[in-house]
Tab-separated table of C-alpha atoms in Angstrom:
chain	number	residue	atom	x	y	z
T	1	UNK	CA	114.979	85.949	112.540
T	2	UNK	CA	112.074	87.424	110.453
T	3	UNK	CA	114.292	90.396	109.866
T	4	UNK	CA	116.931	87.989	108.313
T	5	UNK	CA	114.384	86.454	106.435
T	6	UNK	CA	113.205	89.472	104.757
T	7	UNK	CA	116.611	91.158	103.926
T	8	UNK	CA	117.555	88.077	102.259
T	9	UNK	CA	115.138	86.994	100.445
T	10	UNK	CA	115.372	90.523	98.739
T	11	UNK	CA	116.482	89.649	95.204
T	12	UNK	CA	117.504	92.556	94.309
T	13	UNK	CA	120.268	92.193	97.292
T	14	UNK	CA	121.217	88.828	95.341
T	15	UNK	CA	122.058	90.370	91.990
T	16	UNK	CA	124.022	93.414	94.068
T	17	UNK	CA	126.087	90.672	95.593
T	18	UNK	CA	126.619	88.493	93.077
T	19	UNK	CA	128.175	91.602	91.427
T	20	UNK	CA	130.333	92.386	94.170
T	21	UNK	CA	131.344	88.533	94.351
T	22	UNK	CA	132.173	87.853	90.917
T	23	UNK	CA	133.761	91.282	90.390
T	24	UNK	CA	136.108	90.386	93.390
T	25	UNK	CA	137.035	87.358	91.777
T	26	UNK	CA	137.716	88.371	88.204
T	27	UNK	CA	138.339	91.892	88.156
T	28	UNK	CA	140.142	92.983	91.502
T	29	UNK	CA	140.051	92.119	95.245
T	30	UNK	CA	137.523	94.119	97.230
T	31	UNK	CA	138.610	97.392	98.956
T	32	UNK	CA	136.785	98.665	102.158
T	33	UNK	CA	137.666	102.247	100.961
T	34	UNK	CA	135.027	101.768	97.642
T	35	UNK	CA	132.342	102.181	100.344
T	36	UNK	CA	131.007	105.279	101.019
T	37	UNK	CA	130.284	105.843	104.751
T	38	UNK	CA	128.607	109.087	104.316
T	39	UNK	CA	126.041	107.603	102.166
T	40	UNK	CA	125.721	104.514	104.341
T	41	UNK	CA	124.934	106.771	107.376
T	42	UNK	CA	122.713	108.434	105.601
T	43	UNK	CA	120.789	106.071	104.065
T	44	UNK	CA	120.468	103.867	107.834
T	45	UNK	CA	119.535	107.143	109.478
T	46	UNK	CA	116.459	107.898	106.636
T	47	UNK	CA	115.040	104.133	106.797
T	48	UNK	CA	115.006	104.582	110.417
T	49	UNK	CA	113.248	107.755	110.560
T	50	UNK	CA	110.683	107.174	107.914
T	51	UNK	CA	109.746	103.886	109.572
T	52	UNK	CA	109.125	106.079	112.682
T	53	UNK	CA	106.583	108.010	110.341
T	54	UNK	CA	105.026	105.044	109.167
T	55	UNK	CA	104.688	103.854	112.992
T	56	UNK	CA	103.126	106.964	113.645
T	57	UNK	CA	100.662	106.935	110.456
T	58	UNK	CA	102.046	110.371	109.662
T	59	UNK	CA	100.953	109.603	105.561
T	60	UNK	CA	98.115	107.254	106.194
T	61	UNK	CA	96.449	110.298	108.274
T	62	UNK	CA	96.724	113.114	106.050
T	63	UNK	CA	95.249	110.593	103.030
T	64	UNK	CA	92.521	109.593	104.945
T	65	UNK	CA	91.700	113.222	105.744
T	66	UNK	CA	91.999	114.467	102.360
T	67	UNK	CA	90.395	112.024	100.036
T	68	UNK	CA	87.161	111.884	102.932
T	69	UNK	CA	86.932	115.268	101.739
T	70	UNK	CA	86.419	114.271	97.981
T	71	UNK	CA	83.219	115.160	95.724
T	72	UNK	CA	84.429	113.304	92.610
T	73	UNK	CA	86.565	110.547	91.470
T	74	UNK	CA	88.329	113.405	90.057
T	75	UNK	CA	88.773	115.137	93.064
T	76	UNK	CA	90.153	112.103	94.898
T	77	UNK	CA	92.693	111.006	92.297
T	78	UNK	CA	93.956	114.488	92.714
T	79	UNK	CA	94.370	114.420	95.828
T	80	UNK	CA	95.745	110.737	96.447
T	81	UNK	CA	98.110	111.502	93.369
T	82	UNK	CA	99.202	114.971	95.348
T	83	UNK	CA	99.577	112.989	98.387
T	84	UNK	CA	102.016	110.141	97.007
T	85	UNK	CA	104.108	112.834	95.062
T	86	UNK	CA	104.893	115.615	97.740
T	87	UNK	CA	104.872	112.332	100.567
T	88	UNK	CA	107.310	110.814	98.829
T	89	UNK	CA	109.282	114.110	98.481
T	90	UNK	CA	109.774	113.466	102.680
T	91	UNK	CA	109.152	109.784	102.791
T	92	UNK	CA	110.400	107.893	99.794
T	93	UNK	CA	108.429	106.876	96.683
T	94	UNK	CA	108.316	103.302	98.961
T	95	UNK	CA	106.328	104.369	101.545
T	96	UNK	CA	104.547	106.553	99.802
T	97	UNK	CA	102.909	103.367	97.295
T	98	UNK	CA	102.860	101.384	100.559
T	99	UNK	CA	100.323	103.734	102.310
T	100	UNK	CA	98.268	104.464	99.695
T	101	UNK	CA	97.538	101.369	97.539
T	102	UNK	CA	96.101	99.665	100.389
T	103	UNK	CA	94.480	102.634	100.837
T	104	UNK	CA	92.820	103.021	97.544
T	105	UNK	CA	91.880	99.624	97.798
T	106	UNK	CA	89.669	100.501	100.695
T	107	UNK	CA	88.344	103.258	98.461
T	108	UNK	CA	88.152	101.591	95.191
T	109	UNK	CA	85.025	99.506	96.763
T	110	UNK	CA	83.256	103.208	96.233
T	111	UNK	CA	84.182	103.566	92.708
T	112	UNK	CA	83.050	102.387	89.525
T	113	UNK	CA	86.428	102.358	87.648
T	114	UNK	CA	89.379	100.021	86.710
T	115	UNK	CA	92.188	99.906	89.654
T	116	UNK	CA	95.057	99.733	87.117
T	117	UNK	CA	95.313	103.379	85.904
T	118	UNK	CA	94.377	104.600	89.586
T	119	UNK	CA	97.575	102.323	91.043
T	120	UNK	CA	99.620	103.047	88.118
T	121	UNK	CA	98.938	106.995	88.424
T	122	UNK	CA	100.046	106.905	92.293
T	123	UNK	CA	103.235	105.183	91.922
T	124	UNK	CA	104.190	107.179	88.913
T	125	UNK	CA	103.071	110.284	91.365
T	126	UNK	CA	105.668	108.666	93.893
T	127	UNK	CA	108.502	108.194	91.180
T	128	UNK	CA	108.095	111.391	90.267
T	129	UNK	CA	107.875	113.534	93.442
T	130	UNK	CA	110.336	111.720	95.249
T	131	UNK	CA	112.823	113.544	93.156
T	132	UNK	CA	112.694	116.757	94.359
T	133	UNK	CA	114.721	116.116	97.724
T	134	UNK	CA	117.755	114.077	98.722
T	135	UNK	CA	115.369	111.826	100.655
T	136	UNK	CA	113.237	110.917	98.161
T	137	UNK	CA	115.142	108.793	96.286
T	138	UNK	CA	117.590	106.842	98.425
T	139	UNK	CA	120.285	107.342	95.120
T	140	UNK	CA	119.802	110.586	95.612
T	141	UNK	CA	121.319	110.929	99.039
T	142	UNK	CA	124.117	108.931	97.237
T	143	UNK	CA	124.837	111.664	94.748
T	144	UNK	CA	124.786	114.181	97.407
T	145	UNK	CA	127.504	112.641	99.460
T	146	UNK	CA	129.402	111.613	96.175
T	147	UNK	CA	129.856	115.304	94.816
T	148	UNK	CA	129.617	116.554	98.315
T	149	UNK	CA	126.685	119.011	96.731
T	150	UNK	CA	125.623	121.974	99.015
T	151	UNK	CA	121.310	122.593	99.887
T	152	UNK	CA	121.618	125.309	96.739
T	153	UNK	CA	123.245	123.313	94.545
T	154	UNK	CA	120.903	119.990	95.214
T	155	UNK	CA	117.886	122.428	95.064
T	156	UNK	CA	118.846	124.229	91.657
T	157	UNK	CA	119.046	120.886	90.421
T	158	UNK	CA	115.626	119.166	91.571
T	159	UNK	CA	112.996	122.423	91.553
T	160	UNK	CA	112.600	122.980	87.724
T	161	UNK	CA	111.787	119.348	87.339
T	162	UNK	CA	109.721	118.863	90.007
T	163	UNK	CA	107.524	121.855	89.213
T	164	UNK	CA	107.415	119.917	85.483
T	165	UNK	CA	106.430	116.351	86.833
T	166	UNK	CA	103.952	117.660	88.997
T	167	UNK	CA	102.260	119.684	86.362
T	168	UNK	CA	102.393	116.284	84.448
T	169	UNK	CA	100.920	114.232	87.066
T	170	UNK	CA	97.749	117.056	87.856
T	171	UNK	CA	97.139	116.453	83.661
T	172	UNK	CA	96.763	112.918	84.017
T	173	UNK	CA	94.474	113.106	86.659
T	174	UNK	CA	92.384	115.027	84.593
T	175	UNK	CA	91.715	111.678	82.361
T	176	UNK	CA	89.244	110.655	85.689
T	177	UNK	CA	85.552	111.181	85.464
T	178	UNK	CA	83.353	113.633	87.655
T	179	UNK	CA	81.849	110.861	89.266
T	180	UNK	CA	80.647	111.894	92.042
T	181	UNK	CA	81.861	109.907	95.555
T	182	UNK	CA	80.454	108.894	99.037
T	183	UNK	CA	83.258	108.086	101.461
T	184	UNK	CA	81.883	106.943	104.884
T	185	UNK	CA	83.844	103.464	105.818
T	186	UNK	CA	87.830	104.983	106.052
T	187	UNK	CA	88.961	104.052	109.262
T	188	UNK	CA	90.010	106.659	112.006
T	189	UNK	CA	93.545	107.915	112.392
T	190	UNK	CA	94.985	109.406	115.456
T	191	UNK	CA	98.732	111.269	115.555
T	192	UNK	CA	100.754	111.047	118.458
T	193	UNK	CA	101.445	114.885	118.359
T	194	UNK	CA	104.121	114.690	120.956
T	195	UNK	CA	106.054	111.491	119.674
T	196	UNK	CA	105.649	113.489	115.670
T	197	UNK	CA	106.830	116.965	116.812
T	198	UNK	CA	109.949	115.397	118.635
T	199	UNK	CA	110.279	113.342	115.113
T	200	UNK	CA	110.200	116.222	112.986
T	201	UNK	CA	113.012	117.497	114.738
T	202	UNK	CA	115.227	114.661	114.714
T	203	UNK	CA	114.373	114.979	111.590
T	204	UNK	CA	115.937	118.335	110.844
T	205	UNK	CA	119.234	117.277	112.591
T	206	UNK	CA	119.274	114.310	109.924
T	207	UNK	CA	119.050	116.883	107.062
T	208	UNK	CA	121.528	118.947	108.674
T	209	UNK	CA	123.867	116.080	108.653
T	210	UNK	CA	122.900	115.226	105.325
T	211	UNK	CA	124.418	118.201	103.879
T	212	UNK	CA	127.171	118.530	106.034
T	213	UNK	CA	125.775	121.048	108.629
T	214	UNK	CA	126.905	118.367	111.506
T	215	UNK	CA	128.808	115.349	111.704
T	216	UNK	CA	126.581	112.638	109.628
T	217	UNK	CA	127.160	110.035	112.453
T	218	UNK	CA	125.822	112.718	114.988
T	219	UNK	CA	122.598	111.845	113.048
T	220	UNK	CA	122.553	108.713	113.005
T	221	UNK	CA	123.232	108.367	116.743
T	222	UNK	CA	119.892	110.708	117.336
T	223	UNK	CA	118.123	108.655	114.510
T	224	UNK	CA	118.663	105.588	117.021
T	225	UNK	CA	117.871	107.104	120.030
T	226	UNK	CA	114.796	108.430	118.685
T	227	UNK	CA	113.509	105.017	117.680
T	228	UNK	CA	114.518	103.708	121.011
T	229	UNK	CA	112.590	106.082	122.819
T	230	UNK	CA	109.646	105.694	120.510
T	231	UNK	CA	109.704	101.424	120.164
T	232	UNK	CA	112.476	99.585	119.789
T	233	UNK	CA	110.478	96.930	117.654
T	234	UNK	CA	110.353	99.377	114.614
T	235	UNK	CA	113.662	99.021	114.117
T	236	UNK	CA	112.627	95.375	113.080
T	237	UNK	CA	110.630	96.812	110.394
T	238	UNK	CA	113.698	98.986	108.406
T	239	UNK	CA	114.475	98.143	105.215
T	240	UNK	CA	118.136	97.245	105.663
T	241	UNK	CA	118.027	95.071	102.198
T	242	UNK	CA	119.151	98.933	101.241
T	243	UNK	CA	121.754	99.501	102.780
T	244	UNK	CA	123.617	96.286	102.224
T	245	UNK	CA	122.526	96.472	98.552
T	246	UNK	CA	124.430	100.023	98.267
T	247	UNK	CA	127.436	98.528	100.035
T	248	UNK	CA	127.737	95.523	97.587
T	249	UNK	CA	127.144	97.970	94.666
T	250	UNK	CA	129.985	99.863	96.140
T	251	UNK	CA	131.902	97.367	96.304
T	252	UNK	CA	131.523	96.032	92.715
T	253	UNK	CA	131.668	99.343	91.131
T	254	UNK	CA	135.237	99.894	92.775
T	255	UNK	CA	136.254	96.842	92.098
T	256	UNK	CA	135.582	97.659	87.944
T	257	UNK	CA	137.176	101.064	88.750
T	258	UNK	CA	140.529	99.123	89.318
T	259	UNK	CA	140.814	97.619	85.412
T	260	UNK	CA	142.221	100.023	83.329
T	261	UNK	CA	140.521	98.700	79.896
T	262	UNK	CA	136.628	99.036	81.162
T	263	UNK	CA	137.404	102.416	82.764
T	264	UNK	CA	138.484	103.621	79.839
T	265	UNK	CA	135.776	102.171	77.463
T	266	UNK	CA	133.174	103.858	80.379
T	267	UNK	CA	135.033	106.876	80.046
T	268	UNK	CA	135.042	106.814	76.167
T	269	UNK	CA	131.651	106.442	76.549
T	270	UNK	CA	130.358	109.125	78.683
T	271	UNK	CA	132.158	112.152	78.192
T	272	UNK	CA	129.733	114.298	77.650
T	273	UNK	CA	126.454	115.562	79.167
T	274	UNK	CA	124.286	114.745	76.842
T	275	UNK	CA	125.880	110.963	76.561
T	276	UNK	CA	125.774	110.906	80.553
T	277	UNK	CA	122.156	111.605	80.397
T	278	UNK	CA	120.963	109.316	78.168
T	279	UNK	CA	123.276	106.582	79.412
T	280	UNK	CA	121.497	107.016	82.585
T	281	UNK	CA	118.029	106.634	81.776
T	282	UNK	CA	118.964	103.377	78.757
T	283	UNK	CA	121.135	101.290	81.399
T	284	UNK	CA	118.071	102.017	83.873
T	285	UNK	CA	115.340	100.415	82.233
T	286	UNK	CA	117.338	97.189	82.612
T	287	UNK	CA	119.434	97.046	85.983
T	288	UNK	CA	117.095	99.951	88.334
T	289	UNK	CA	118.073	103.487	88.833
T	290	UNK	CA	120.058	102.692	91.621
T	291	UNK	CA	122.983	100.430	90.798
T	292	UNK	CA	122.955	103.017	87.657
T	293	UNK	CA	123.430	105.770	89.303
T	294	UNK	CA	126.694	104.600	91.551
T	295	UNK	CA	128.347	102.829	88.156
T	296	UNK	CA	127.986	105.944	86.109
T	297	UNK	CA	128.914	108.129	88.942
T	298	UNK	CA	132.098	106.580	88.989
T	299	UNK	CA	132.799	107.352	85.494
T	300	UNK	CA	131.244	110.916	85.215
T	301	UNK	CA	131.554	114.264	86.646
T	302	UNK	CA	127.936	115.912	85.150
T	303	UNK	CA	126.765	115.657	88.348
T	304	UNK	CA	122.757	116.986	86.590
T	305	UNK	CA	122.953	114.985	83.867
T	306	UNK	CA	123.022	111.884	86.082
T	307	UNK	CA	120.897	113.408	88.746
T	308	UNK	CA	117.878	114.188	86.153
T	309	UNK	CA	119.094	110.761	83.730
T	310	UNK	CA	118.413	108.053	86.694
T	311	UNK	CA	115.729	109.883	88.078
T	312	UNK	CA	113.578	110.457	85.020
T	313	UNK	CA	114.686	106.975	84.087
T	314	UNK	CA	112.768	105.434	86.929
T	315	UNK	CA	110.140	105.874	84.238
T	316	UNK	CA	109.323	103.119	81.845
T	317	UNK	CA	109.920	99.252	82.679
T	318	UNK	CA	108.462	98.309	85.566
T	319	UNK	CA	112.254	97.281	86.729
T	320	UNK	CA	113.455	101.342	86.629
T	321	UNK	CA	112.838	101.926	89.788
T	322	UNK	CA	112.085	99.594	92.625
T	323	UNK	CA	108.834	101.777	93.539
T	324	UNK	CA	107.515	100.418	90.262
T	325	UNK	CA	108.085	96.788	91.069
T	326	UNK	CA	106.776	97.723	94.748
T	327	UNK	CA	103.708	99.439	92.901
T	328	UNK	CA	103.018	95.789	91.096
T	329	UNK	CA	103.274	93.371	94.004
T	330	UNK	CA	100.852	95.766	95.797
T	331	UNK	CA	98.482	95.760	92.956
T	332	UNK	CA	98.815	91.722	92.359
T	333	UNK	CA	98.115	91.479	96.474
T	334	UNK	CA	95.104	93.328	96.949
T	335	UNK	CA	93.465	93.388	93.275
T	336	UNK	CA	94.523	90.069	91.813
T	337	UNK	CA	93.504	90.334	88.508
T	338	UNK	CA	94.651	90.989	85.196
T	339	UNK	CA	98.418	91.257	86.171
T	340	UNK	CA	99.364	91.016	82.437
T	341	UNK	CA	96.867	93.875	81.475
T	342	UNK	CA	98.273	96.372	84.234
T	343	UNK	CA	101.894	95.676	82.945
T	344	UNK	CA	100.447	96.754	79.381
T	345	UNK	CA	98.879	99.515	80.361
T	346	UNK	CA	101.797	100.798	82.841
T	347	UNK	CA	104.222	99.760	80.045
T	348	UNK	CA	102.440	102.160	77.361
T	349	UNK	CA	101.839	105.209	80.076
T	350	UNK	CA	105.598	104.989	81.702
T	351	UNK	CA	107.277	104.896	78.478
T	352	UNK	CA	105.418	107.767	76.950
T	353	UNK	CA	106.061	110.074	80.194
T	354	UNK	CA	109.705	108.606	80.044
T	355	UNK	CA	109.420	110.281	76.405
T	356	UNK	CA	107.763	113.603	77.116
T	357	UNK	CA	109.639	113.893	80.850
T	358	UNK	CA	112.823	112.929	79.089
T	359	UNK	CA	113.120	115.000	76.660
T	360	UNK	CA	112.237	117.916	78.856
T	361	UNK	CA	114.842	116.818	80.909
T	362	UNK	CA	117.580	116.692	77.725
T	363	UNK	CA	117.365	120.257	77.733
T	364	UNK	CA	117.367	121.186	81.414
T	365	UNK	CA	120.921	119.288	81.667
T	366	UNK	CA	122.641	122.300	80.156
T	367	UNK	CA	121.732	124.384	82.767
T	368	UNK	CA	123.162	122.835	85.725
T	369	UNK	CA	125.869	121.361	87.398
């Protein structure tokens, strides 16, 4: 019943199925073919897994172990900034903000500086890192699966960016002071070595079937006995608000694929790289990165330009990218002041990244896919 609770009162889900509804009714008739299975297996087998990493405290160790190990506020910010980008690479840009606000929270009682840039700096490290692998970014496994791209081809795509956004992220840090730090009071994390190791390879056979290696559903199958084997009751805690959100994008999307006049106006619209691109990071600003990425991917073969438009454009307003409005509720929970102030502030930082990052980006398009 909580389970139900939670997926529903996801309003994201509400807008994604209002738009499958009222597309249904005024455009065309839904079509069970609009919904891509691969990507739906995919996407089920991931939120399992990386809830079996957050069972296992697989992030929450490694942050705890690192940042102990700080001399400076510096220092830490580094490393908690490393942390949520190459997690998220593994873990999504979710989990990664979900670990290690509350985390910095416990360490922010040791610091003598404002929380805002020090939240805002780790889910921008998230947003950012999460790009480099199929996994990161849950559209991502979407645009793998919808150009049926190969390890090489996904790869070529995601490495020259990532190499840029981190070198972004370690400049930032660099606006923290040398304070220097005395962490005694993080709690103690054990790993269940034997219950990670047989993880990690499950883990592997999901990226196998991710690109094609092996039958996707073979995956998912070892995804679910996995978490069986582990605890059943962390199935309870999977995000399946995603998955049904895809499917009623899927739906809606198909179902505006099926009128001739918008097609064409999309088409019109889009047509070239460049126009892809920036198409991608505008129309995500206002509706997320994901529902952008499965309407213009309908509409568009530059497979790059979408890739590097809806991920850069989970940049800027703090409705881009879901992390961001994750990154928010997290801050309003455990800090609880000056919500106003830390939309500013992310606001003026996102937007100018979104600027640099972007334009970056505007040249990169021309040599991919």
């Amino acid at each position: 019943m909580a389970v139900l609770k939670r997926v529903f009162s996801d309003k994201v889900l509400w807008i994604a199925g209002a738009a499958a509804i009222l597309t249904s009714i005024f455009i065309s008739p839904p079509q069970l073919m609009d919904i891509n299975w691969k990507t739906i297996a995919s996407l089920t087998s991931m939120m399992i897994i990386i809830q079996i990493y957050d069972y296992l405290d697989f992030l929450k160790y490694y942050a705890a172990y690192l940042t102990h190990k700080a001399k400076t506020t510096r220092q830490m910010m580094l490393m908690l900034a490393s942390i949520a980008f190459f997690g998220a690479m593994f873990l999504t840009n979710d989990v990664a903000i979900l670990t290690l606000v509350p985390l910095y929270y416990q360490l922010s009682k040791h610091l003598k500086i404002n929380p805002i840039f020090p939240v805002i700096i780790i889910a921008m490290a998230a947003n950012l890192g999460s790009i480099f692998t199929p996994f990161g970014n849950t559209h991502n496994l979407f645009l793998l699966t919808h150009f049926d791209l190969g390890i090489k081809q996904f790869f070529i795509m995601s490495a020259p960016i990532t190499i840029i956004n981190f070198l972004a992220i370690f400049l930032l840090t660099r606006f923290f002071p040398k304070d220097k730090v005395e962490l005694s009071a993080l709690p103690t994390v054990e790993l269940n070595i034997p219950s990670l190791s047989l993880t990690v390879f499950v883990t592997v056979v999901i990226f196998l079937g991710i690109f094609s290696v092996i039958p996707m559903w073979g995956s998912l199958i070892a995804a679910i006995l996995l978490v069986i084997f582990i605890n059943p009751h962390i199935l309870e805690s999977v995000d399946y608000s995603i998955v049904l959100i895809f499917m009623c994008f899927f739906i809606a999307v198909g179902n505006i694929n099926r009128e001739p006049s918008i097609v064409n106006h999309l088409h019109d619209f889009i047509q070239t790289r460049g126009s892809t691109y920036l198409t991608s990071i505008i129309t995500s600003q206002f509706i997320s990165n994901v529902p952008t990425t499965i309407l213009v991917s309908k509409f568009s073969k530059y497979v790059h330009a979408i890739f590097l438009g809806t991920n850069i454009g989970g940049l800027g307003s703090v409705v881009a990218s879901l992390a961001n409005l994750l990154a928010f509720k997290q801050y309003r929970f455990f800090f609880k002041e000056n919500p106003g102030k830390y939309l500013a502030v992310f606001g003026g930082i996102n937007f100018t990244m979104l600027i640099i990052i972007g334009t970056i980006g505007y040249f990169l398009i021309d040599f991919g896919l």
